[in-house]
CSV table of C-alpha atoms in Angstrom, one decimal:
chain,number,residue,atom,x,y,z
A,1,ILE,CA,0.0,0.0,0.0
A,2,GLY,CA,2.6,2.5,-1.1
A,3,ALA,CA,5.1,3.2,1.6
A,4,THR,CA,2.7,2.3,4.4
A,5,PRO,CA,3.5,-0.9,6.4
A,6,GLN,CA,0.6,-3.4,6.2
A,7,PRO,CA,0.5,-5.9,9.1
A,8,ASN,CA,-0.6,-9.4,8.2
A,9,THR,CA,-0.4,-11.3,11.5
A,10,TRP,CA,-2.3,-14.6,11.2
A,11,SER,CA,-5.8,-14.3,12.7
A,12,ALA,CA,-8.1,-17.0,14.1
A,13,PRO,CA,-9.8,-18.8,11.2
A,14,GLY,CA,-13.1,-17.2,10.4
A,15,ASP,CA,-12.3,-13.9,12.0
A,16,TRP,CA,-12.2,-11.7,9.0
A,17,PRO,CA,-14.1,-8.9,10.8
A,18,GLY,CA,-11.5,-8.9,13.6
A,19,PHE,CA,-8.6,-9.0,11.1
A,20,PHE,CA,-9.9,-6.0,9.1
A,21,ALA,CA,-10.8,-4.0,12.2
A,22,GLN,CA,-7.4,-4.4,13.8
A,23,GLN,CA,-4.9,-4.9,11.0
A,24,ARG,CA,-6.4,-2.6,8.4
A,25,ILE,CA,-8.4,0.3,9.7
A,26,GLY,CA,-7.2,0.0,13.3
A,27,HIS,CA,-3.6,0.0,12.1
A,28,GLN,CA,-4.2,3.1,9.9
A,29,LEU,CA,-5.8,5.0,12.7
A,30,HIS,CA,-3.0,4.1,15.1
A,31,ARG,CA,-0.6,5.6,12.6
A,32,LEU,CA,-2.6,8.7,11.9
A,33,ARG,CA,-3.3,9.6,15.5
A,34,GLN,CA,-6.6,11.3,14.8
A,35,PRO,CA,-8.6,11.1,18.0
A,36,LYS,CA,-12.0,12.2,16.5
A,37,VAL,CA,-11.7,9.6,13.8
A,38,SER,CA,-10.6,6.9,16.2
A,39,ARG,CA,-13.7,7.6,18.4
A,40,LEU,CA,-15.9,7.4,15.3
A,41,TRP,CA,-14.2,4.0,14.5
A,42,GLN,CA,-14.9,2.8,18.0
A,43,ASP,CA,-18.6,3.8,17.5
A,44,VAL,CA,-18.7,1.8,14.3
A,45,LEU,CA,-17.1,-1.3,16.1
A,46,THR,CA,-19.6,-1.0,19.0
A,47,LYS,CA,-22.7,-0.6,16.8
A,48,SER,CA,-21.7,-3.4,14.4
A,49,ASN,CA,-20.5,-6.0,17.0
A,50,GLY,CA,-16.9,-5.6,15.9
A,51,LEU,CA,-18.0,-5.4,12.2
A,52,ARG,CA,-19.7,-8.8,12.4
A,53,GLN,CA,-23.1,-7.4,11.5
A,54,PHE,CA,-21.8,-6.6,8.1
A,55,PHE,CA,-20.9,-10.2,7.4
A,56,THR,CA,-24.1,-12.1,8.3
A,57,ASP,CA,-24.9,-12.9,4.7
A,58,GLY,CA,-22.4,-15.8,4.3
A,59,GLU,CA,-19.0,-17.2,5.1
A,60,VAL,CA,-16.0,-15.2,4.2
A,61,LYS,CA,-13.7,-17.6,2.4
A,62,PRO,CA,-10.1,-16.3,2.2
A,63,SER,CA,-8.9,-15.3,-1.3
A,64,LEU,CA,-5.5,-14.2,-2.3
A,65,LEU,CA,-5.8,-10.4,-2.9
A,66,HIS,CA,-3.7,-8.0,-4.8
A,67,GLY,CA,-4.4,-5.5,-2.1
A,68,ASP,CA,-3.7,-2.3,-4.1
A,69,LEU,CA,-5.6,-2.8,-7.4
A,70,TRP,CA,-6.0,0.5,-9.2
A,71,ASN,CA,-5.2,1.8,-12.7
A,72,GLY,CA,-1.5,2.5,-11.9
A,73,ASN,CA,-1.0,-1.2,-11.0
A,74,ILE,CA,-2.7,-2.6,-14.2
A,75,GLY,CA,-1.0,-2.8,-17.5
A,76,GLY,CA,-2.1,-3.9,-20.9
A,77,SER,CA,-1.6,-3.5,-24.6
A,78,GLU,CA,-3.7,-2.6,-27.7
A,79,ASP,CA,-2.3,-5.9,-29.1
A,80,SER,CA,-4.9,-8.5,-28.1
A,81,SER,CA,-2.2,-11.2,-28.2
A,82,VAL,CA,-0.5,-9.6,-25.2
A,83,ALA,CA,-2.1,-10.6,-21.9
A,84,PRO,CA,-2.9,-7.8,-19.4
A,85,ALA,CA,-0.8,-7.7,-16.2
A,86,ILE,CA,-1.2,-6.5,-12.6
A,87,PHE,CA,1.8,-5.5,-10.6
A,88,ASP,CA,3.0,-3.8,-7.4
A,89,PRO,CA,0.9,-6.0,-5.1
A,90,ALA,CA,0.2,-5.6,-1.4
A,91,ALA,CA,-0.8,-9.2,-1.2
A,92,TYR,CA,-2.7,-10.9,1.6
A,93,TYR,CA,-5.5,-13.4,2.1
A,94,GLY,CA,-8.9,-11.8,2.8
A,95,HIS,CA,-12.5,-11.3,1.7
A,96,HIS,CA,-12.6,-11.1,-2.0
A,97,GLU,CA,-14.7,-7.9,-1.8
A,98,ALA,CA,-11.9,-6.1,-0.1
A,99,GLU,CA,-10.2,-5.9,-3.5
A,100,TRP,CA,-12.7,-3.4,-4.7
A,101,GLY,CA,-11.8,-0.8,-2.0
A,102,MET,CA,-9.7,1.0,-4.6
A,103,ALA,CA,-12.4,1.0,-7.3
A,104,TRP,CA,-12.8,4.8,-6.7
A,105,CYS,CA,-9.3,5.1,-8.1
A,106,SER,CA,-9.7,3.0,-11.2
A,107,ASP,CA,-11.7,2.9,-14.5
A,108,ILE,CA,-13.9,-0.1,-13.4
A,109,ASN,CA,-17.1,0.5,-15.3
A,110,GLU,CA,-20.5,-1.2,-15.4
A,111,ASP,CA,-19.4,-3.6,-18.2
A,112,PHE,CA,-16.7,-4.9,-15.8
A,113,TRP,CA,-19.1,-5.3,-12.9
A,114,ARG,CA,-21.7,-7.1,-15.1
A,115,GLY,CA,-19.0,-9.6,-16.2
A,116,TYR,CA,-17.6,-10.0,-12.7
A,117,ARG,CA,-21.1,-10.6,-11.3
A,118,GLU,CA,-21.6,-13.4,-13.8
A,119,PHE,CA,-18.8,-15.3,-12.0
A,120,ILE,CA,-19.4,-14.0,-8.4
A,121,PRO,CA,-22.9,-12.8,-7.7
A,122,GLN,CA,-23.2,-9.7,-5.5
A,123,ALA,CA,-23.7,-10.7,-1.9
A,124,PRO,CA,-26.8,-9.1,-0.1
A,125,LEU,CA,-24.6,-7.0,2.2
A,126,PHE,CA,-22.0,-5.9,-0.4
A,127,GLU,CA,-23.2,-2.4,-0.8
A,128,ARG,CA,-23.5,-2.1,3.0
A,129,ARG,CA,-19.9,-3.0,3.7
A,130,ARG,CA,-18.4,-1.4,0.6
A,131,PRO,CA,-17.7,1.9,2.5
A,132,LEU,CA,-15.6,-0.1,5.0
A,133,TYR,CA,-13.2,-1.3,2.3
A,134,GLU,CA,-13.0,2.1,0.6
A,135,ALA,CA,-12.4,3.9,4.0
A,136,TYR,CA,-9.3,1.8,4.5
A,137,HIS,CA,-7.8,3.0,1.3
A,138,LYS,CA,-8.8,6.6,1.9
A,139,LEU,CA,-7.2,6.5,5.3
A,140,ASN,CA,-4.0,5.1,3.7
A,141,HIS,CA,-4.1,7.9,1.1
A,142,TYR,CA,-4.3,10.5,3.8
A,143,SER,CA,-1.3,8.8,5.5
A,144,LEU,CA,0.7,8.9,2.3
A,145,PHE,CA,-0.3,12.3,0.9
A,146,LEU,CA,-1.6,14.3,4.0
A,147,ASP,CA,-4.5,15.7,1.8
A,148,SER,CA,-7.4,16.4,4.1
A,149,ARG,CA,-9.9,15.4,1.3
A,150,TYR,CA,-8.9,11.8,1.8
A,151,LEU,CA,-9.5,12.0,5.6
A,152,ASP,CA,-12.8,13.8,5.1
A,153,SER,CA,-13.9,11.1,2.6
A,154,ALA,CA,-12.9,8.3,5.0
A,155,VAL,CA,-14.9,10.0,7.8
A,156,SER,CA,-17.9,10.2,5.6
A,157,LEU,CA,-17.6,6.5,4.7
A,158,LEU,CA,-17.2,5.5,8.3
A,159,LYS,CA,-20.3,7.5,9.2
A,160,GLN,CA,-22.2,5.5,6.5
A,161,LEU,CA,-21.5,2.4,8.5
A,162,LEU,CA,-23.4,3.8,11.5
A,163,LYS,CA,-26.7,4.2,9.5
C-alpha cells in the first residue's frame, strides 16, 4: 500500500471482521493519531458488534488479494495477443470484496461489474460493507499524501457504516 506498512499477522480462522478491524483500519488509525476519527471508528465497532453485523450474509472464504488494485497497477496493450498484467501488489489473504476498496481510483465500469457478477454474484450486504473497504484505502491515502480530502472522505464513509 505504497510506503505504508501493512501488518498481516495470522488471525483466528473465520475472524475476517477482527482482522480487518485491527490490522487494516485500526492500524491506519493508530498511525494517523486522529482522536476524533478513532472515536468514530470505536462507535462503528460497537454498533456493528466488531464489524460482524456486516458479514451475516455468508461465510468469508479467504482469497489471495492483490491489495492495491487500481489503474496504476494494471498494464495492458492494444495488441490482443499480449495478456494484461497486474503488478506492485500488497498481497494478503482476505475477503474477495476487499479488493474493490480502490475501485474509486480506477476505471472499473458497469461492463466490468456485469462480467464480474456473472462469476461472483453480488452478496446481499456488499453495498452495506463497501464503505468499509473504501475507507481503509482513503485513510491510507491520507497517511501517504496528507491531503485532508482523503481524511474527510474516509470519515464520511465510516459514518455511512453507522446508519
